[in-house]
Amino acid sequence: KQEVTQIPAALSVPEGENLVLNCSFTDSAIYNLQWFRQDPGKGLTSLLLIQSSQREQTSGRLNASLDKSSGRSTLYIAASQPGDSATYLCAVSGNTPLVFGKGTRLSVIA
Amino acid sequence: GAVVSQHPSRVICKSGTSVKIECRSLDFQATTMFWYRQFPKQSLMLMATSNEGSKATYEQGVEKDKFLINHASLTLSTLTVTSAHPEDSSFYICSAGGTAHNQPQHFGDGTRLSIL
């Protein structure tokens, strides 16, 4: 059974810092990995999707990497801003629908 | 981009009431939609897979008679929480996208259900 773990559970950083969020999964037989953002009481916004054949994806200040063999992904956020404050969820897709981690709650302090 | 609309965004009702939540794909057709539940500070847990024109597939531990799913068209799936009780209070989110698991999913904004 696929399990997804995200570390840390919460993170607080001053504005302008670069930061890394971690995601690990137990079954490397995945089709893709997605990173989502969730604001309090809201739905999910897809940030980046990495297919299993890819190593990384970039969108603006966000860069996600994938090491399928070791079951790890990282989300790098450059020059963080207060507007980046949210919960970031990692999810993997394999032979089952998406399996989510519990998320990392990020606070960027102005 | 693909848009999924979920309605209502918030429901507060008395115990014993049945509540219907709608999930619509606005600019694409979805033969498959997914329903998730999220408890505070927890991750999203898949409840069921909604299949257009056929019965939904429920995850282990999810009561199909409690959570009725209807996917009557290619753009609409509904989740009805029957005879809701306080323990059913949660955040319910739907998603739609490709039928294959390697295709990205697009999520609705969720429904906050509070049963008094």
CSV table of C-alpha atoms in Angstrom, one decimal:
chain,number,residue,atom,x,y,z
A,1,LYS,CA,0.0,0.0,0.0
A,2,GLN,CA,1.4,3.4,-1.0
A,3,GLU,CA,2.2,5.8,1.8
A,4,VAL,CA,3.3,9.4,1.4
A,5,THR,CA,5.2,11.3,4.0
A,6,GLN,CA,5.9,15.0,4.1
A,7,ILE,CA,8.6,16.6,6.2
A,8,PRO,CA,8.5,19.0,8.0
A,9,ALA,CA,4.8,19.2,9.1
A,10,ALA,CA,5.2,22.9,9.6
A,11,LEU,CA,7.7,25.5,8.6
A,12,SER,CA,8.1,29.2,9.4
A,13,VAL,CA,10.6,31.3,7.5
A,14,PRO,CA,11.3,35.0,7.1
A,15,GLU,CA,10.4,36.6,3.8
A,16,GLY,CA,13.0,36.3,1.1
A,17,GLU,CA,14.4,33.0,2.2
A,18,ASN,CA,14.7,30.0,-0.1
A,19,LEU,CA,13.2,26.8,1.2
A,20,VAL,CA,12.8,23.1,0.5
A,21,LEU,CA,9.8,20.9,1.3
A,22,ASN,CA,10.3,17.2,1.3
A,23,CYS,CA,8.0,14.3,0.2
A,24,SER,CA,8.7,10.6,0.3
A,25,PHE,CA,6.7,7.6,-0.9
A,26,THR,CA,7.0,3.9,-0.3
A,27,ASP,CA,6.1,2.4,-3.6
A,28,SER,CA,8.3,3.7,-6.5
A,29,ALA,CA,5.9,2.3,-9.2
A,30,ILE,CA,4.2,5.6,-9.8
A,31,TYR,CA,2.9,7.4,-12.9
A,32,ASN,CA,3.4,10.9,-11.7
A,33,LEU,CA,3.8,13.1,-8.6
A,34,GLN,CA,1.9,16.3,-8.1
A,35,TRP,CA,2.5,19.2,-5.7
A,36,PHE,CA,-0.6,21.2,-4.6
A,37,ARG,CA,-1.2,24.3,-2.6
A,38,GLN,CA,-4.1,24.5,-0.2
A,39,ASP,CA,-5.2,27.7,1.5
A,40,PRO,CA,-7.2,27.4,4.7
A,41,GLY,CA,-10.7,26.2,4.1
A,42,LYS,CA,-10.1,26.0,0.3
A,43,GLY,CA,-9.7,23.4,-2.3
A,44,LEU,CA,-6.4,22.4,-4.0
A,45,THR,CA,-4.4,24.3,-6.6
A,46,SER,CA,-2.1,22.2,-8.7
A,47,LEU,CA,1.4,23.7,-8.7
A,48,LEU,CA,3.6,21.2,-10.6
A,49,LEU,CA,3.2,17.7,-12.0
A,50,ILE,CA,6.2,15.5,-12.7
A,51,GLN,CA,5.7,12.4,-14.8
A,52,SER,CA,7.6,9.3,-13.7
A,53,SER,CA,10.0,9.7,-16.6
A,54,GLN,CA,11.0,13.2,-15.6
A,55,ARG,CA,13.5,14.5,-13.1
A,56,GLU,CA,12.1,18.0,-12.4
A,57,GLN,CA,9.6,20.6,-13.3
A,58,THR,CA,9.8,24.4,-12.9
A,59,SER,CA,7.2,27.1,-12.7
A,60,GLY,CA,8.3,30.6,-11.8
A,61,ARG,CA,9.9,30.5,-8.3
A,62,LEU,CA,9.0,26.8,-7.8
A,63,ASN,CA,11.1,23.9,-8.8
A,64,ALA,CA,10.1,20.3,-8.1
A,65,SER,CA,12.4,17.3,-8.4
A,66,LEU,CA,11.7,13.6,-8.5
A,67,ASP,CA,13.9,10.7,-7.7
A,68,LYS,CA,11.6,7.8,-8.3
A,69,SER,CA,14.1,5.1,-7.4
A,70,SER,CA,14.6,6.4,-3.9
A,71,GLY,CA,11.0,7.4,-3.5
A,72,ARG,CA,11.6,11.1,-2.9
A,73,SER,CA,10.6,14.5,-4.2
A,74,THR,CA,11.4,18.0,-3.2
A,75,LEU,CA,9.7,21.3,-3.8
A,76,TYR,CA,12.0,24.3,-3.8
A,77,ILE,CA,10.6,27.7,-3.3
A,78,ALA,CA,12.9,30.6,-4.1
A,79,ALA,CA,12.7,34.1,-2.6
A,80,SER,CA,9.7,33.2,-0.4
A,81,GLN,CA,6.9,35.8,0.0
A,82,PRO,CA,4.1,36.1,2.6
A,83,GLY,CA,1.6,35.2,-0.2
A,84,ASP,CA,3.3,31.8,-0.3
A,85,SER,CA,1.9,31.0,3.1
A,86,ALA,CA,-0.3,27.9,2.7
A,87,THR,CA,-0.3,24.1,3.1
A,88,TYR,CA,1.7,22.3,0.5
A,89,LEU,CA,0.5,18.8,-0.4
A,90,CYS,CA,2.4,16.1,-2.3
A,91,ALA,CA,0.4,13.3,-4.0
A,92,VAL,CA,1.5,10.3,-6.1
A,93,SER,CA,-0.5,8.4,-8.7
A,94,GLY,CA,0.2,4.8,-9.4
A,95,ASN,CA,-2.2,1.9,-10.1
A,96,THR,CA,-4.6,3.6,-7.7
A,97,PRO,CA,-5.9,7.1,-7.5
A,98,LEU,CA,-3.9,9.9,-5.9
A,99,VAL,CA,-2.4,9.2,-2.5
A,100,PHE,CA,-1.7,12.3,-0.5
A,101,GLY,CA,0.7,13.2,2.2
A,102,LYS,CA,-0.5,15.2,5.2
A,103,GLY,CA,1.1,18.3,3.9
A,104,THR,CA,3.6,21.0,5.1
A,105,ARG,CA,2.1,24.1,6.6
A,106,LEU,CA,4.3,27.0,5.5
A,107,SER,CA,4.3,30.5,7.1
A,108,VAL,CA,6.3,33.2,5.5
A,109,ILE,CA,6.8,36.1,7.9
A,110,ALA,CA,7.1,39.6,6.5
B,1,GLY,CA,-7.3,25.5,-18.0
B,2,ALA,CA,-9.6,22.8,-16.7
B,3,VAL,CA,-12.1,24.1,-14.1
B,4,VAL,CA,-14.0,22.0,-11.6
B,5,SER,CA,-16.9,23.7,-9.7
B,6,GLN,CA,-18.2,22.4,-6.4
B,7,HIS,CA,-21.3,23.6,-4.7
B,8,PRO,CA,-22.2,24.5,-2.0
B,9,SER,CA,-19.1,25.7,-0.4
B,10,ARG,CA,-20.5,25.5,3.1
B,11,VAL,CA,-23.4,23.7,4.7
B,12,ILE,CA,-24.6,23.8,8.3
B,13,CYS,CA,-27.5,21.6,9.1
B,14,LYS,CA,-29.1,19.5,11.9
B,15,SER,CA,-28.4,15.9,12.6
B,16,GLY,CA,-30.5,13.6,10.5
B,17,THR,CA,-30.6,15.8,7.4
B,18,SER,CA,-29.4,14.6,4.1
B,19,VAL,CA,-27.0,16.9,2.2
B,20,LYS,CA,-26.2,16.9,-1.5
B,21,ILE,CA,-22.9,18.2,-2.9
B,22,GLU,CA,-22.4,18.8,-6.6
B,23,CYS,CA,-19.2,18.6,-8.6
B,24,ARG,CA,-19.2,19.9,-12.1
B,25,SER,CA,-16.5,19.9,-14.8
B,26,LEU,CA,-17.1,23.3,-16.5
B,27,ASP,CA,-15.0,23.1,-19.7
B,28,PHE,CA,-14.3,19.4,-20.2
B,29,GLN,CA,-16.1,16.1,-19.9
B,30,ALA,CA,-15.2,13.7,-17.1
B,31,THR,CA,-16.2,10.1,-17.2
B,32,THR,CA,-14.5,9.7,-13.9
B,33,MET,CA,-14.6,11.9,-10.8
B,34,PHE,CA,-13.2,11.3,-7.4
B,35,TRP,CA,-14.6,12.3,-3.9
B,36,TYR,CA,-12.2,12.9,-1.0
B,37,ARG,CA,-12.8,13.8,2.6
B,38,GLN,CA,-10.4,15.8,4.7
B,39,PHE,CA,-10.4,16.1,8.5
B,40,PRO,CA,-8.7,19.1,10.2
B,41,LYS,CA,-4.9,19.0,9.8
B,42,GLN,CA,-5.1,15.6,8.0
B,43,SER,CA,-4.6,14.7,4.5
B,44,LEU,CA,-7.2,14.0,1.8
B,45,MET,CA,-8.6,10.5,1.9
B,46,LEU,CA,-10.2,9.1,-1.1
B,47,MET,CA,-13.8,8.0,-0.5
B,48,ALA,CA,-14.9,6.8,-3.8
B,49,THR,CA,-14.5,6.9,-7.6
B,50,SER,CA,-17.5,8.1,-9.4
B,51,ASN,CA,-18.1,6.6,-12.9
B,52,GLU,CA,-20.4,8.1,-15.4
B,53,GLY,CA,-23.3,5.8,-16.2
B,54,SER,CA,-22.3,3.1,-13.7
B,55,LYS,CA,-22.0,2.4,-10.0
B,56,ALA,CA,-19.4,4.2,-7.9
B,57,THR,CA,-16.4,2.3,-6.5
B,58,TYR,CA,-16.0,2.9,-2.8
B,59,GLU,CA,-12.8,2.7,-0.8
B,60,GLN,CA,-12.6,0.3,2.1
B,61,GLY,CA,-14.4,1.5,5.2
B,62,VAL,CA,-16.7,4.0,3.3
B,63,GLU,CA,-20.4,3.1,3.6
B,64,LYS,CA,-22.0,3.2,0.2
B,65,ASP,CA,-25.5,3.5,1.7
B,66,LYS,CA,-24.3,6.5,3.8
B,67,PHE,CA,-22.5,8.3,1.0
B,68,LEU,CA,-24.6,8.0,-2.2
B,69,ILE,CA,-22.8,9.0,-5.4
B,70,ASN,CA,-24.6,9.6,-8.7
B,71,HIS,CA,-22.7,10.5,-11.9
B,72,ALA,CA,-25.5,11.0,-14.4
B,73,SER,CA,-23.7,13.0,-17.0
B,74,LEU,CA,-20.2,13.6,-18.3
B,75,THR,CA,-20.0,16.9,-16.4
B,76,LEU,CA,-21.8,16.3,-13.1
B,77,SER,CA,-21.3,14.0,-10.1
B,78,THR,CA,-23.2,14.4,-6.9
B,79,LEU,CA,-22.4,13.1,-3.4
B,80,THR,CA,-25.3,12.8,-0.9
B,81,VAL,CA,-24.5,12.4,2.7
B,82,THR,CA,-27.6,10.6,4.0
B,83,SER,CA,-28.9,11.1,7.5
B,84,ALA,CA,-25.9,13.1,8.4
B,85,HIS,CA,-24.5,13.0,12.0
B,86,PRO,CA,-21.9,15.2,13.7
B,87,GLU,CA,-19.2,12.7,12.9
B,88,ASP,CA,-19.8,13.3,9.2
B,89,SER,CA,-18.7,16.9,9.7
B,90,SER,CA,-15.7,17.3,7.4
B,91,PHE,CA,-14.3,19.0,4.3
B,92,TYR,CA,-15.4,17.2,1.2
B,93,ILE,CA,-13.5,17.8,-2.1
B,94,CYS,CA,-14.1,16.4,-5.6
B,95,SER,CA,-11.7,16.1,-8.5
B,96,ALA,CA,-12.0,15.4,-12.2
B,97,GLY,CA,-9.5,14.9,-14.9
B,98,GLY,CA,-8.3,12.0,-17.1
B,99,THR,CA,-9.6,8.5,-16.6
B,100,ALA,CA,-6.1,7.1,-16.4
B,101,HIS,CA,-4.2,7.5,-13.2
B,102,ASN,CA,-1.3,9.2,-15.0
B,103,GLN,CA,-3.4,12.2,-16.0
B,104,PRO,CA,-3.6,15.3,-13.8
B,105,GLN,CA,-6.6,15.9,-11.6
B,106,HIS,CA,-8.3,19.2,-11.1
B,107,PHE,CA,-9.9,19.9,-7.8
B,108,GLY,CA,-13.0,21.8,-6.8
B,109,ASP,CA,-12.9,24.3,-4.0
B,110,GLY,CA,-14.4,21.9,-1.5
B,111,THR,CA,-17.5,21.8,0.7
B,112,ARG,CA,-17.3,22.4,4.5
B,113,LEU,CA,-20.0,20.3,6.1
B,114,SER,CA,-21.0,21.0,9.7
B,115,ILE,CA,-23.6,18.8,11.3
B,116,LEU,CA,-25.1,20.2,14.6
